[in-house]
CSV table of C-alpha atoms in Angstrom, one decimal:
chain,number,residue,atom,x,y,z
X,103,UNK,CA,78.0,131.4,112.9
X,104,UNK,CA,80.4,128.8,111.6
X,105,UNK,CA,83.8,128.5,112.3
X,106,UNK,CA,85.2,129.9,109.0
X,107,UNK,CA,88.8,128.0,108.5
X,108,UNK,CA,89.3,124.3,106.9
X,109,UNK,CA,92.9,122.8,108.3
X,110,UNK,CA,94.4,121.3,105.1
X,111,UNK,CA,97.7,118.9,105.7
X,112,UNK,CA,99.1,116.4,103.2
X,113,UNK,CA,100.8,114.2,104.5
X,114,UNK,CA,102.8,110.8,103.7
X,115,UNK,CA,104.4,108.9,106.6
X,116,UNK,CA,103.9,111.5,109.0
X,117,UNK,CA,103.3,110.1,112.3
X,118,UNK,CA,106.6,111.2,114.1
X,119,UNK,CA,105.6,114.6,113.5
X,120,UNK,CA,102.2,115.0,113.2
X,121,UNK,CA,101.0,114.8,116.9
X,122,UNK,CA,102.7,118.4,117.0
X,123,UNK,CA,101.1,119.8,114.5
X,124,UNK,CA,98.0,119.1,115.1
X,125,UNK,CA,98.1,120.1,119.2
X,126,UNK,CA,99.4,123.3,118.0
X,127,UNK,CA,95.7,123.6,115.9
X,128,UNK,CA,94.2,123.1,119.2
X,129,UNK,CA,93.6,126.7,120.4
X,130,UNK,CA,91.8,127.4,117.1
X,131,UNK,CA,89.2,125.0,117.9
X,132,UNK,CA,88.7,126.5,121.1
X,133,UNK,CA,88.5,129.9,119.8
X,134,UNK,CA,85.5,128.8,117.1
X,135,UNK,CA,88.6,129.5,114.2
X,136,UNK,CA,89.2,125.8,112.9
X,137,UNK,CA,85.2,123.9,110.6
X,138,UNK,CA,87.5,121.1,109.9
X,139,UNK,CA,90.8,119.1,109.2
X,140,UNK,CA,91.5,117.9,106.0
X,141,UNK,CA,94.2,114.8,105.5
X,142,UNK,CA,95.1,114.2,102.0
X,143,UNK,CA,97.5,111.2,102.3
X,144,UNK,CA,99.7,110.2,99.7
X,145,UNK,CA,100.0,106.4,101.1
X,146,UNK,CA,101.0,106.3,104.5
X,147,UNK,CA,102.6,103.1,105.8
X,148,UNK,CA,102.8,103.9,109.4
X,149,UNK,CA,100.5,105.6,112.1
X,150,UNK,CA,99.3,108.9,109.7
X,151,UNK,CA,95.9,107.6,109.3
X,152,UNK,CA,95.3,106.2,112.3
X,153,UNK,CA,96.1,109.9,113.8
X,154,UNK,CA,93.9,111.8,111.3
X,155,UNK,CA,90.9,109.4,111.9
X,156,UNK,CA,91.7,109.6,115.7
X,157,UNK,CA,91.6,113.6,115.3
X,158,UNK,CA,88.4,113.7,113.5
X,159,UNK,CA,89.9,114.4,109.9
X,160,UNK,CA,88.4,114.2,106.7
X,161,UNK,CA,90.6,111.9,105.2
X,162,UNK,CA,91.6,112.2,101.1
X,163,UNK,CA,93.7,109.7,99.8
X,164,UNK,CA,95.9,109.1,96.4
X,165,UNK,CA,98.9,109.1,94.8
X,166,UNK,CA,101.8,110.5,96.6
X,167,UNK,CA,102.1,114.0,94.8
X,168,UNK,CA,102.0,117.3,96.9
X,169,UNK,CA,100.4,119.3,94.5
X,170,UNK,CA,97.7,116.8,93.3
X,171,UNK,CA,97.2,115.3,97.3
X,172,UNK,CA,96.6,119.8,98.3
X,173,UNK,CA,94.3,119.7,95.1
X,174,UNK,CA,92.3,116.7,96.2
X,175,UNK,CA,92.1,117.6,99.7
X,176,UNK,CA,91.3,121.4,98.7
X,177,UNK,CA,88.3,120.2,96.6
X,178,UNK,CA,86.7,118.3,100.1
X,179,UNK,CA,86.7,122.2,102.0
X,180,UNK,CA,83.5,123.4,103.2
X,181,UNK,CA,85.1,126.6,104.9
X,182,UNK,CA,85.5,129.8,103.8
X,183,UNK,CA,89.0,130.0,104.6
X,184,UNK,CA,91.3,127.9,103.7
X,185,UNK,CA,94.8,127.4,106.0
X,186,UNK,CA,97.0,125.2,104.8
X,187,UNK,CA,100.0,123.4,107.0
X,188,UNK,CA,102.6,120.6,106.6
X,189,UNK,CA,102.6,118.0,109.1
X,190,UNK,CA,105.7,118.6,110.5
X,191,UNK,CA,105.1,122.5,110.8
X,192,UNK,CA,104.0,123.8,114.5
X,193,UNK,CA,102.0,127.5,114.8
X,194,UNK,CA,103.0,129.3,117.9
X,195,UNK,CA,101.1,129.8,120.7
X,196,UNK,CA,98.7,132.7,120.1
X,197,UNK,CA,98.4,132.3,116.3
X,198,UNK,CA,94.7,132.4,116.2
X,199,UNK,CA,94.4,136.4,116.8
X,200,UNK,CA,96.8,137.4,113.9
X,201,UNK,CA,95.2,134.9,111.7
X,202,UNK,CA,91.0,135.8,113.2
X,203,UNK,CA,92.4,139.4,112.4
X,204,UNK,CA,93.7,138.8,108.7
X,205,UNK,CA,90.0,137.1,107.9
X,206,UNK,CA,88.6,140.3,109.5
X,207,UNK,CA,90.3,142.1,107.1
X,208,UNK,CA,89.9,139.4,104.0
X,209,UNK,CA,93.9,139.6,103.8
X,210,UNK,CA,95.5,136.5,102.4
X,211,UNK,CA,98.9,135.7,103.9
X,212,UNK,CA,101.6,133.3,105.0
X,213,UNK,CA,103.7,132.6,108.6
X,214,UNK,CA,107.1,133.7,109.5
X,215,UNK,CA,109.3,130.8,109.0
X,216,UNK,CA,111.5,129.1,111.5
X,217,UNK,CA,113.5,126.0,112.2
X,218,UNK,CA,113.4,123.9,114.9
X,219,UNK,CA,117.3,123.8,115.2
X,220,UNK,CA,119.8,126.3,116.7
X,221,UNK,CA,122.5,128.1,115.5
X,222,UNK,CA,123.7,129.8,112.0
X,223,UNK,CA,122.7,127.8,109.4
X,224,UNK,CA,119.1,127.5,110.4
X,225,UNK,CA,119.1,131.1,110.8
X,226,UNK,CA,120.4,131.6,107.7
X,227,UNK,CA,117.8,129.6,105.5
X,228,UNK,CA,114.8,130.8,107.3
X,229,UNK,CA,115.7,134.2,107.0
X,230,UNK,CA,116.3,134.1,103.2
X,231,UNK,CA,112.8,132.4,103.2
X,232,UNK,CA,110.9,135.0,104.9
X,233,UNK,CA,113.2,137.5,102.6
X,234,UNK,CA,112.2,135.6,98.7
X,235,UNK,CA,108.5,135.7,100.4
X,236,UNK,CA,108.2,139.2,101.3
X,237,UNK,CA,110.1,140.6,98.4
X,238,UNK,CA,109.3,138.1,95.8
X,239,UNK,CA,106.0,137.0,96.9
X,240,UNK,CA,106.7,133.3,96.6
X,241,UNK,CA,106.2,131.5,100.3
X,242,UNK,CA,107.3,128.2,100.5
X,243,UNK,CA,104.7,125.5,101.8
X,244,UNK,CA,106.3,125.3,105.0
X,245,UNK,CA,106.1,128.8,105.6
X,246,UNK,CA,101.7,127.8,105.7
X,247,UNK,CA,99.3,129.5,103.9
X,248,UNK,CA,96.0,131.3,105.0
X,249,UNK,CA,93.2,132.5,101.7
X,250,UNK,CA,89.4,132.6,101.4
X,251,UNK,CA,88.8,129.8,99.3
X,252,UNK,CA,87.3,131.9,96.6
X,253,UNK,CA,90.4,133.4,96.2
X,254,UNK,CA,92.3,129.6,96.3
X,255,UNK,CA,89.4,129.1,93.4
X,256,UNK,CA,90.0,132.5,91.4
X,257,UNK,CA,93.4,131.5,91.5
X,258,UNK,CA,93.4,128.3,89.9
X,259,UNK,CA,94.4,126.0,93.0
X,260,UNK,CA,97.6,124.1,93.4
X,261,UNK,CA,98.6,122.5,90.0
X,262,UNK,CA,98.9,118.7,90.0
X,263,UNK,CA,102.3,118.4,89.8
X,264,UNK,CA,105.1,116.7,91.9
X,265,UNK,CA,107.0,120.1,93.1
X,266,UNK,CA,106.9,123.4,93.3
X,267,UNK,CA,103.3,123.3,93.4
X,268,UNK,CA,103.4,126.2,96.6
X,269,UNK,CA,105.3,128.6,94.0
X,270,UNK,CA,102.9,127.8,91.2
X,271,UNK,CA,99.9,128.9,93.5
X,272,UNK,CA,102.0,131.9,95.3
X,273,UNK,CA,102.7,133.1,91.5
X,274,UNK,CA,99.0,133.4,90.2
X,275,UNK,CA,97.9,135.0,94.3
X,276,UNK,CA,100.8,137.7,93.7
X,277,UNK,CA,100.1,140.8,95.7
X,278,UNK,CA,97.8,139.3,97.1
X,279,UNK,CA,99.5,137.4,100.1
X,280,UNK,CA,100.7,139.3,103.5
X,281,UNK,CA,103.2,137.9,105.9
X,282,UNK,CA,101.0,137.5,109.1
X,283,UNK,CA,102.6,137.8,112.9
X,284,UNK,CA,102.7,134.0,113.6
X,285,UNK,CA,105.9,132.0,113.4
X,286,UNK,CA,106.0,128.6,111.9
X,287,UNK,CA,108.0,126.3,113.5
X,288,UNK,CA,109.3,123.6,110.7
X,289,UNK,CA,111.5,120.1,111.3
X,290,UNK,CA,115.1,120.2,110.1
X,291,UNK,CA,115.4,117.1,109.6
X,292,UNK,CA,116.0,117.1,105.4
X,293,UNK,CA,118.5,119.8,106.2
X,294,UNK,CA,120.2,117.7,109.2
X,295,UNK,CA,120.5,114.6,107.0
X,296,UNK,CA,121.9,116.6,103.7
X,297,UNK,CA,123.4,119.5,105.2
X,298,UNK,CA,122.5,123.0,105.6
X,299,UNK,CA,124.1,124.1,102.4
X,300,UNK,CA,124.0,121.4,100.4
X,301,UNK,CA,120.0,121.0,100.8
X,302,UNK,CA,119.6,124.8,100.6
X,303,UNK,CA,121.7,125.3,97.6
X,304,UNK,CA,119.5,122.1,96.1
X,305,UNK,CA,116.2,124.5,97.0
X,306,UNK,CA,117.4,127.2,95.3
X,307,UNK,CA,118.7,125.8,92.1
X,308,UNK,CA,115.4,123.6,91.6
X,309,UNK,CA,113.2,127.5,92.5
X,310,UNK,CA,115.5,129.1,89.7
X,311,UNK,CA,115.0,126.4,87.0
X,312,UNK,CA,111.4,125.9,87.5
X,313,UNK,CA,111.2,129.9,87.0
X,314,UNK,CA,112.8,129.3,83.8
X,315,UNK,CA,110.6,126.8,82.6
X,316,UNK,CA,111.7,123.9,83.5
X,317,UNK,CA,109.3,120.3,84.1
X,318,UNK,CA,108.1,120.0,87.2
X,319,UNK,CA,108.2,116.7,87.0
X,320,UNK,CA,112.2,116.5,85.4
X,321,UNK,CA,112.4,119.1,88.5
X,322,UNK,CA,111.1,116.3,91.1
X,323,UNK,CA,113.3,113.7,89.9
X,324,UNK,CA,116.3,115.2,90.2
X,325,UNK,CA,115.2,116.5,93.5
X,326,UNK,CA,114.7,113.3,94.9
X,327,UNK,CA,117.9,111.2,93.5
């Protein structure tokens, strides 16, 4: 029997962070969990390739757009399960019974998110993460994602756009997705550099205005000025 989960990761620039990532992956291969990684690189300047050819990755490459880079490397999967993971996100040690009991079941779900940072304000943000995606249904990438790939297909995969392309996809699976009982350790470095509240209050205005129609891509630039 094949291992039934293809890794996806975009990444762009990722190095510093990636080596993590991808050790914490390690027990899943040993545990006949992981088929495949899948890279979809968005134009890497440093070390990201070099690490993804180095681990055995398929390797996608295009524009720098999270939405159309998950699309592109989405469309290379030869699982039946697709689990999908930032570069700078680590899964706790352990992850791969929760997750080989989820595609027992066929139940699609997300991680627990957590920051690798201590005190309040890390706390704080995580905690109203795990709280939109359990109420609202609406994980954030970095909280990962696990689906059959039917089911990624059914959906309509991620969008091509430049930003909230995790909500788009979490909006057509509602219902659908399950928090599972692995924690998902993310950087804080964005939220270091801009500040706790200033970051998070950024996150939260750009979710409410793309729910009320606003352009993703009017959405994006803003994001990043």
């Amino acid at each position: 029997m094949r291992a039934p989960i293809t890794v996806l990761m975009p990444t762009l620039d990722a190095a510093a962070h990636m080596p993590r990532a991808l050790a914490s992956l390690g027990e899943g291969l040993t545990q006949g969990l992981i088929r495949e990684l899948v890279v979809s690189d968005g134009g890497s300047t440093d070390a990201t390739l070099d690490i993804a050819d180095a681990a055995g990755a398929v390797i996608v490459t295009g524009p720098a757009s999270r939405g159309g880079q998950l699309r592109r490397g989405a469309a290379e999967a030869r699982a039946d399960w697709l689990m999908v993971l930032h570069a700078d996100t680590i899964l706790e040690e352990g992850w791969n019974r929760p997750v080989a009991e989820a595609i027992r079941a066929r139940q699609a779900g997300y991680f627990t998110l957590r920051f690798d940072a201590r005190g309040l304000a890390p706390r704080v943000v995580a905690g109203w993460a795990n709280l939109r995606a359990r109420t609202f249904g609406l994980p954030y990438g970095d909280q990962g994602l696990l689906l059959p790939l039917s089911l990624y297909h059914e959906a309509g995969g991620y969008p091509d756009i430049p930003l909230m392309e995790d909500v788009a996809l979490a909006r057509a699976l509602r219902g659908r997705l399950k928090p599972l009982d692995v924690t998902a350790t993310t950087s804080a470095e964005r939220y270091r550099k801009q500040g706790w509240i200033v970051r998070g209050g950024r996150n939260l205005s750009t979710l409410t205005r793309y729910l009320a129609g606003a352009d993703p891509e009017t959405l994006a630039r803003r994001y990043r000025s």
